[in-house]
Coordinates of C-alpha atoms in Angstrom, one line a residue:
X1 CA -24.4 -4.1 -21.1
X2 CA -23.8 -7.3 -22.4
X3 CA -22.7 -9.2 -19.8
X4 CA -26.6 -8.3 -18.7
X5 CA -28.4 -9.7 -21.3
X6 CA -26.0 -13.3 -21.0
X7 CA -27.7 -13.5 -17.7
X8 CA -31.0 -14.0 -19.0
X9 CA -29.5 -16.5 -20.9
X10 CA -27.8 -18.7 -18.8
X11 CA -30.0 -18.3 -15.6
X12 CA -31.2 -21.6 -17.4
X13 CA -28.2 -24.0 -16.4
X14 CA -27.5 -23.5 -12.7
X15 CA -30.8 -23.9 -10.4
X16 CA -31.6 -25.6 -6.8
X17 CA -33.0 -29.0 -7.0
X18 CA -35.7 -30.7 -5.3
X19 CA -34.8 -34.0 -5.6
X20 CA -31.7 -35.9 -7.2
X21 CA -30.2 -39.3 -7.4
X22 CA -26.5 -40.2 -8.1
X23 CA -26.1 -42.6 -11.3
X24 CA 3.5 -21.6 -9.3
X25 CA 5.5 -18.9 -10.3
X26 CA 4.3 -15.6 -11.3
X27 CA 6.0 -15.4 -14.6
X28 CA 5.0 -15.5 -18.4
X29 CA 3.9 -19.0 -18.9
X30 CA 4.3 -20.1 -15.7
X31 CA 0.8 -20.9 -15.1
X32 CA 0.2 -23.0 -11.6
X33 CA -2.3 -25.2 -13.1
X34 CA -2.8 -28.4 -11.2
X35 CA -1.0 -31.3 -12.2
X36 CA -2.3 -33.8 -14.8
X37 CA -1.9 -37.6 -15.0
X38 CA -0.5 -39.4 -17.4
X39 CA -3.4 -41.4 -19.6
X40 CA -0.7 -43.9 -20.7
X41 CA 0.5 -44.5 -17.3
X42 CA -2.8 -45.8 -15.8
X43 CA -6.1 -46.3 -16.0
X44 CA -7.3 -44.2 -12.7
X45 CA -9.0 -41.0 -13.4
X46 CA -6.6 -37.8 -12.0
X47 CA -8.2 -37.1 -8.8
X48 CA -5.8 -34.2 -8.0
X49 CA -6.8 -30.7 -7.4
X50 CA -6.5 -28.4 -10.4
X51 CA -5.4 -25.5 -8.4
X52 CA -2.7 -25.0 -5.9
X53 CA -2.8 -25.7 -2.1
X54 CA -1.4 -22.3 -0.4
X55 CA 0.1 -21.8 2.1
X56 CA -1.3 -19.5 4.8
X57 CA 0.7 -16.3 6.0
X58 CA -1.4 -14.6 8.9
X59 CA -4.6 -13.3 6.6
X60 CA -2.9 -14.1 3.4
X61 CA -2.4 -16.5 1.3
X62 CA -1.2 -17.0 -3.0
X63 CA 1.3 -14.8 -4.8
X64 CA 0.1 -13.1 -8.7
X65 CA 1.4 -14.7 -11.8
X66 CA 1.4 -14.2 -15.1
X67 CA -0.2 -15.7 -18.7
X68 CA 1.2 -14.8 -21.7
X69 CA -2.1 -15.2 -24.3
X70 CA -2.5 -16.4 -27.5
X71 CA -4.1 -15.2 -30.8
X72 CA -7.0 -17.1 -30.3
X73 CA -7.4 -16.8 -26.4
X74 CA -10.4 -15.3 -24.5
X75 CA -10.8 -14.8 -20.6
X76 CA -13.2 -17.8 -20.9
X77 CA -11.4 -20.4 -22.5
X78 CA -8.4 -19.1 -20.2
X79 CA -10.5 -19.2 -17.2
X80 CA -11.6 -22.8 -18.6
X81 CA -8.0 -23.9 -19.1
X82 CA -6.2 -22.7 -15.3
X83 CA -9.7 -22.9 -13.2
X84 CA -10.1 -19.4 -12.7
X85 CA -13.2 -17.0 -13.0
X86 CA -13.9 -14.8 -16.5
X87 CA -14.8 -11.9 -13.9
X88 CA -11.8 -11.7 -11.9
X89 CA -10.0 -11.8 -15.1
X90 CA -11.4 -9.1 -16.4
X91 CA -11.3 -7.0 -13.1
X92 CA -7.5 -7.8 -12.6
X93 CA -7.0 -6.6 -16.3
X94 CA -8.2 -3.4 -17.6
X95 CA -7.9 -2.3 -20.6
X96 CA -7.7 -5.6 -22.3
X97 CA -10.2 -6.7 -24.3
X98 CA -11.5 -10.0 -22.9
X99 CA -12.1 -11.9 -25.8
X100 CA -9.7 -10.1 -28.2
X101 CA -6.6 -10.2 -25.5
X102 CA -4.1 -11.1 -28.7
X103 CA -1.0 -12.6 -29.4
X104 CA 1.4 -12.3 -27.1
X105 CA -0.3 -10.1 -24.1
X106 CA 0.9 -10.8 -20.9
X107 CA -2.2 -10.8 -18.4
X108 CA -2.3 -10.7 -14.8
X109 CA -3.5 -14.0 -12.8
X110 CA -5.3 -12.6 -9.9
X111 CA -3.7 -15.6 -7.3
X112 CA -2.9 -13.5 -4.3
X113 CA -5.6 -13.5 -1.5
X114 CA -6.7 -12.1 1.7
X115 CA -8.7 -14.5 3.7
X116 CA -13.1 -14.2 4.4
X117 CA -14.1 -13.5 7.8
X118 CA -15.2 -16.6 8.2
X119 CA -13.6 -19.5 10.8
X120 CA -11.1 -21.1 8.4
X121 CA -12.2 -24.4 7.9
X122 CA -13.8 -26.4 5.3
X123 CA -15.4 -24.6 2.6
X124 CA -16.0 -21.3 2.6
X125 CA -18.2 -19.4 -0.8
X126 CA -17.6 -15.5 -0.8
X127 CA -20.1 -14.3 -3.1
X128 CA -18.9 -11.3 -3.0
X129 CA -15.8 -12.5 -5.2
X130 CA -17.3 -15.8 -6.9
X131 CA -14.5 -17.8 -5.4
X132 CA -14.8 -20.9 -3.2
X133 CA -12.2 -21.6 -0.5
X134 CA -11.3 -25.5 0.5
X135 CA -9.0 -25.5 4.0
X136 CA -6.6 -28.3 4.8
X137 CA -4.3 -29.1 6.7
X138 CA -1.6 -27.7 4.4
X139 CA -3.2 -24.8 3.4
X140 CA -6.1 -23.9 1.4
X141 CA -7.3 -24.3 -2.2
X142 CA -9.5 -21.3 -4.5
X143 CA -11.8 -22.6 -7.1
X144 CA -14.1 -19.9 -9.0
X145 CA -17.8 -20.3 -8.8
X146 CA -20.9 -18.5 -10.2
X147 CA -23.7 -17.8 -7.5
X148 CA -27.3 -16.4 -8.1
X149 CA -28.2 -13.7 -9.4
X150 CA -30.2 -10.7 -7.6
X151 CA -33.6 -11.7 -8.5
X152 CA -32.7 -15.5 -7.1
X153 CA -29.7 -15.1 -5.0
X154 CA -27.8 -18.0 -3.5
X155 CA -28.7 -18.1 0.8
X156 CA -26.3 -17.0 3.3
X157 CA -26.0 -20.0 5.3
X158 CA -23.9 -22.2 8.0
X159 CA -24.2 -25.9 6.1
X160 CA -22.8 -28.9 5.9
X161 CA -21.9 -31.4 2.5
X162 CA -24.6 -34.7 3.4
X163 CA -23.6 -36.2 0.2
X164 CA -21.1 -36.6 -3.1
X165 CA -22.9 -37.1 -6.5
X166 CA -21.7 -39.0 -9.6
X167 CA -23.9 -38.2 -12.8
X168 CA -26.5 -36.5 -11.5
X169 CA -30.3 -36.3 -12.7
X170 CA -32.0 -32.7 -12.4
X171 CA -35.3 -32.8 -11.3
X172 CA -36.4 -28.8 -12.1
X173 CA -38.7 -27.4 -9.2
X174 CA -42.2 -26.4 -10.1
X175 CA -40.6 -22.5 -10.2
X176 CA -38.6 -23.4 -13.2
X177 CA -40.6 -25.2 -15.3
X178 CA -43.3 -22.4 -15.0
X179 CA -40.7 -19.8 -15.5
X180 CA -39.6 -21.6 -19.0
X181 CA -43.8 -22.3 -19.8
X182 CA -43.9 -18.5 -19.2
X183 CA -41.5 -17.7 -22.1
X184 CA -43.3 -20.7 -24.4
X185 CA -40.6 -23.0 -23.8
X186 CA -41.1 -26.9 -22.1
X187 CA -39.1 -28.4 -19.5
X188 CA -39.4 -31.8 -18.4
X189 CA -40.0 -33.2 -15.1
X190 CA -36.2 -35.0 -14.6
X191 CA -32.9 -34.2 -16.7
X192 CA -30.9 -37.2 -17.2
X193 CA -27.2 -37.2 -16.4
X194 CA -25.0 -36.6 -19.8
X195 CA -24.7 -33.6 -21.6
X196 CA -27.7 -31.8 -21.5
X197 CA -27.9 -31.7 -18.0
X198 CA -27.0 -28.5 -16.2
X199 CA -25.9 -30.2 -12.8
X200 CA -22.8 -31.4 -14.8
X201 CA -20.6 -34.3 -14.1
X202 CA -20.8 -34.8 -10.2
X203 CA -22.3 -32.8 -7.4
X204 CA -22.1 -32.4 -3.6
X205 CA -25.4 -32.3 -2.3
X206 CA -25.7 -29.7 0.9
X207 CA -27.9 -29.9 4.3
X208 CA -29.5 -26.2 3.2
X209 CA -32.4 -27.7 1.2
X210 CA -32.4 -27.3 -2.6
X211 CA -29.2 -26.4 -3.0
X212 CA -25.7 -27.9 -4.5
X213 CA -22.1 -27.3 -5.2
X214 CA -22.2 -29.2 -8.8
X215 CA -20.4 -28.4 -12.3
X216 CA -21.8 -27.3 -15.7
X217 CA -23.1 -28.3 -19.0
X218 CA -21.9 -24.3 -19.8
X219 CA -18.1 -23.4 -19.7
X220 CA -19.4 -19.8 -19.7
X221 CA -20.6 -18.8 -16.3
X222 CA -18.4 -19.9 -13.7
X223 CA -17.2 -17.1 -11.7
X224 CA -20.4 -15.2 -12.3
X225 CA -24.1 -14.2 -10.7
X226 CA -25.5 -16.6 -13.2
X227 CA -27.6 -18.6 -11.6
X228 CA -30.4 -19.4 -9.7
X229 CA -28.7 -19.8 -6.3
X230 CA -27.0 -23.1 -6.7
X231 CA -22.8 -23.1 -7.1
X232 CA -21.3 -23.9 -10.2
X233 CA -18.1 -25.1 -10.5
X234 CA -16.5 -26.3 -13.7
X235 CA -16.5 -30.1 -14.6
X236 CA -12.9 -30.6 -14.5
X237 CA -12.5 -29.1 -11.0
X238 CA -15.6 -30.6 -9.0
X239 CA -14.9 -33.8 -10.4
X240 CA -11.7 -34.2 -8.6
X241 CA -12.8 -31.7 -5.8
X242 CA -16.0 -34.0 -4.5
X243 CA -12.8 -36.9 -3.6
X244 CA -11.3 -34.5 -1.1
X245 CA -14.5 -33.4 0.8
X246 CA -15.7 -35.4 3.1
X247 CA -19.6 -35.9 4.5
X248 CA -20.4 -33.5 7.4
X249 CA -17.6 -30.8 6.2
X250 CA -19.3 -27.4 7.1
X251 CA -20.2 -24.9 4.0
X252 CA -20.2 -21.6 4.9
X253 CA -21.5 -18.6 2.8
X254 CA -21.2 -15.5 3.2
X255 CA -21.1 -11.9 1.6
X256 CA -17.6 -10.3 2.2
X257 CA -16.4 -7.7 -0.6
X258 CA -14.0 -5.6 1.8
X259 CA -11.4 -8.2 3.1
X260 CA -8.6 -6.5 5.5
X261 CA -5.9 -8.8 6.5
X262 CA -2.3 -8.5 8.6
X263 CA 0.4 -10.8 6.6
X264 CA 4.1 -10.4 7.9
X265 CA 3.7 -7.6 10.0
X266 CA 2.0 -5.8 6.5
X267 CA -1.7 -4.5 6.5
X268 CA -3.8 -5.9 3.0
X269 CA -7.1 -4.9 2.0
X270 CA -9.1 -6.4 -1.1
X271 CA -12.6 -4.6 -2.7
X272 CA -14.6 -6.8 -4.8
X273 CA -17.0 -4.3 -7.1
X274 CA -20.3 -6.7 -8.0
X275 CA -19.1 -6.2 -11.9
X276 CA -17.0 -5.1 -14.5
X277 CA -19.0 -2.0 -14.5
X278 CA -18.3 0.8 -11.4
X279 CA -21.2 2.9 -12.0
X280 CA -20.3 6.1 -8.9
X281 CA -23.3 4.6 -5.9
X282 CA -21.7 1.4 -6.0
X283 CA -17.8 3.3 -5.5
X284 CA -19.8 5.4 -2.8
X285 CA -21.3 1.9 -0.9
X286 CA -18.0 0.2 -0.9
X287 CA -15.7 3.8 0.2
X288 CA -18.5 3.9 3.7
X289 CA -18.0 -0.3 3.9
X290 CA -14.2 0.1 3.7
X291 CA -14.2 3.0 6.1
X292 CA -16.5 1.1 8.6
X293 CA -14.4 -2.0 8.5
X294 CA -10.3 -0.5 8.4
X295 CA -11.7 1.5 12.0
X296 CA -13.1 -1.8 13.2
X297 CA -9.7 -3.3 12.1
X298 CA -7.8 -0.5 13.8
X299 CA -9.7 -1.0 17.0
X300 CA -8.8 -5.1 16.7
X301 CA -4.8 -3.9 16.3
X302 CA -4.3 -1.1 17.7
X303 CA -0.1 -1.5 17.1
X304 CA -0.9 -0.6 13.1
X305 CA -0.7 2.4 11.0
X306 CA -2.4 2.9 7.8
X307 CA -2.8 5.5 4.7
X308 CA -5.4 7.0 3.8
X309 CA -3.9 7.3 -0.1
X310 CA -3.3 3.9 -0.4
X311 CA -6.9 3.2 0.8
X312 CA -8.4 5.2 -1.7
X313 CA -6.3 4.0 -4.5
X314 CA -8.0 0.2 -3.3
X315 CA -11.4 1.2 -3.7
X316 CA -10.7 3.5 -6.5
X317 CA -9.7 0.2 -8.6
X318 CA -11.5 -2.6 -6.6
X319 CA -10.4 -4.6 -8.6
X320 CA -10.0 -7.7 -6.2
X321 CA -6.4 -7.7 -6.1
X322 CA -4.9 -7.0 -2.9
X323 CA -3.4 -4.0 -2.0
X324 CA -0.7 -3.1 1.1
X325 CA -2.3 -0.4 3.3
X326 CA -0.4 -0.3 6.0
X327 CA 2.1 -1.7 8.4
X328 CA 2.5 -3.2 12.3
X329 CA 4.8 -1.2 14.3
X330 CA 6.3 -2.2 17.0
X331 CA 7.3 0.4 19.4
X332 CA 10.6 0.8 21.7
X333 CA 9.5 1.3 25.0
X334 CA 11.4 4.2 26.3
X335 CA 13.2 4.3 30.1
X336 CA 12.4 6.7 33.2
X337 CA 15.6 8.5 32.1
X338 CA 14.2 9.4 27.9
X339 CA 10.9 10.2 29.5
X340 CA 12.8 12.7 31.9
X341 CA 14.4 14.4 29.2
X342 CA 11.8 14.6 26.9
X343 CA 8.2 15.1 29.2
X344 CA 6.5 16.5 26.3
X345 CA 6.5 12.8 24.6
X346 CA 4.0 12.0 27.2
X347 CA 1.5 13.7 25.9
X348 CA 1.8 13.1 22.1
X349 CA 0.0 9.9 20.4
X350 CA 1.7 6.6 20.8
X351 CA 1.4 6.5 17.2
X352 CA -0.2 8.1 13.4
X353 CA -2.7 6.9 11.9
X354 CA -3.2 8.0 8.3
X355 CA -7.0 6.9 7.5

């Protein structure tokens, strides 16, 4: 498939480091970008997130909205423009030709969440969905990422951010230049910060050695397994992002593509395939991982009922959108005088379960 042979391609512009110095609304057009400064009004670069700070309901957090494309729109300029991922894009919108959408297509904007299992606090990198989560104190913030690629995948790791980065230089690791001598190409020792270097604009430098959160030189890619275990983030949103995270914030990374969730009394479950493909063994890996995890759930909250249809439907698509599986219900404890009357009750479940 194509999207295969890119990698090749751009396995080039996101790598670990050995050493490096610093120099709302879900209708049409209703995009929540992140709001821009005013040029004319000052002089101060717009240090202000480019995606919205949501509010968290239980496991859940974001609502869906809506783009309405134009003629000349693709899922990666889009992506570009509103700081979300070309594959959850195309995952939240089949049938729609990702970089023929056309004039006028309304496309879904895949904002709606359920939360990693992960402790809620700092940043948190599912790779499993190519999205970064930021948690403050009023909510938290979703940023698309790419993340390595099979052969050189990014670590699973408990880290911390040691240090911010303006205009980094690349120093490529003895790995890389071989791999780019390999194919008859040179690489020098140290990549100066501007626009040939792959680290991008600013960087945050992490405590597991070698590897960064840092932008692009490639639009193309973010929100991806692209690279070669780094995280990429575009330029216009780790510029503003690397102001809000402090030193020592804890970077956790995990691997999480079946995400079950209570919101409002309602039962959510996300699947997150690896691609836009769904060839049947990766279906059959996610169906065992969904069933493993909603009886570990059930187990957890034992006061919900869920449906089996509704489940399949999920992984049928996974399509990383979430999808409501279920309910919490709450059940009227019954007096000596209804038990009397009816003693068969006593011996029939307290409740169904439809899974």
């Amino acid at each position: 498939m194509w999207l295969r042979l890119l990698t090749v391609f751009l396995l080039a512009f996101t790598v670990p480091v050995q050493l490096l110095h610093a120099a709302p609304g879900n209708q049409p057009d209703q995009v929540p970008e992140a709001q821009s400064g005013d040029p004319a009004s000052s002089d101060e670069p717009d240090r202000t997130p480019r995606v919205p700070t949501f509010a968290l309901h239980g496991d859940v957090a974001g609502e869906l909205g809506a783009f309405t494309t134009r003629y000349e729109d693709t899922f990666a300029d889009i992506g570009n423009r509103i700081a979300m991922g070309y594959l959850e894009l195309v995952k939240a919108n089949p049938g729609v030709d990702p970089w023929l959408p056309g004039e006028g297509t309304t496309i879904t904007l895949p904002r709606h969440y359920v939360m990693p299992d992960a402790r809620r606090e700092g940043i948190v990198i599912n790779l499993a969905e190519y999205r970064l989560y930021y948690f403050t104190d009023q909510g938290v913030q979703v940023y698309p990422v790419g993340v390595g690629t099979e052969e050189n995948p990014s670590p699973l790791t408990n880290a911390k951010v040691t240090m911010p980065l303006e205009s980094p230089a690349w120093y490529p690791p003895a790995s890389i230049r071989a791999e780019y001598e390999r194919s008859g190409d040179f690489l020098p020792r140290m990549i100066p910060p501007g626009p040939g270097n792959p680290l991008g604009t600013h960087a945050l430098l992490l405590s597991e050695k070698g590897y960064l959160i840092h932008g692009t030189n490639k639009k193309f890619g973010v929100g991806m397994a692209v690279s070669h275990g780094c995280f990429r983030m575009y330029n216009e949103d780790i510029s503003r992002f690397i102001y809000q995270v402090e030193k020592g914030t804890p970077v956790q990374v995990v691997r999480d593509p079946v995400k079950i969730g209570l919101s409002r009394g309602e039962v959510w479950l996300e699947v997150h395939r690896p691609d836009d493909d769904y060839p049947r063994e990766d279906r059959d890996h996610l169906w065992r991982q969904v069933f493993e995890e909603v009886e570990v759930f059930r187990k957890k909250h034992p006061g919900v009922e869920v449906q089996r249809r509704a489940i399949e439907i999920a992984v049928d698509q996974a399509d990383g959108l979430p999808t409501m599986i279920g309910e919490q219900v709450t059940h009227m404890a019954a007096d000596e005088t209804v038990e009397e009357k009816t003693p068969e009750a006593a011996g029939e479940p307290e409740q169904k379960l439809y899974f």
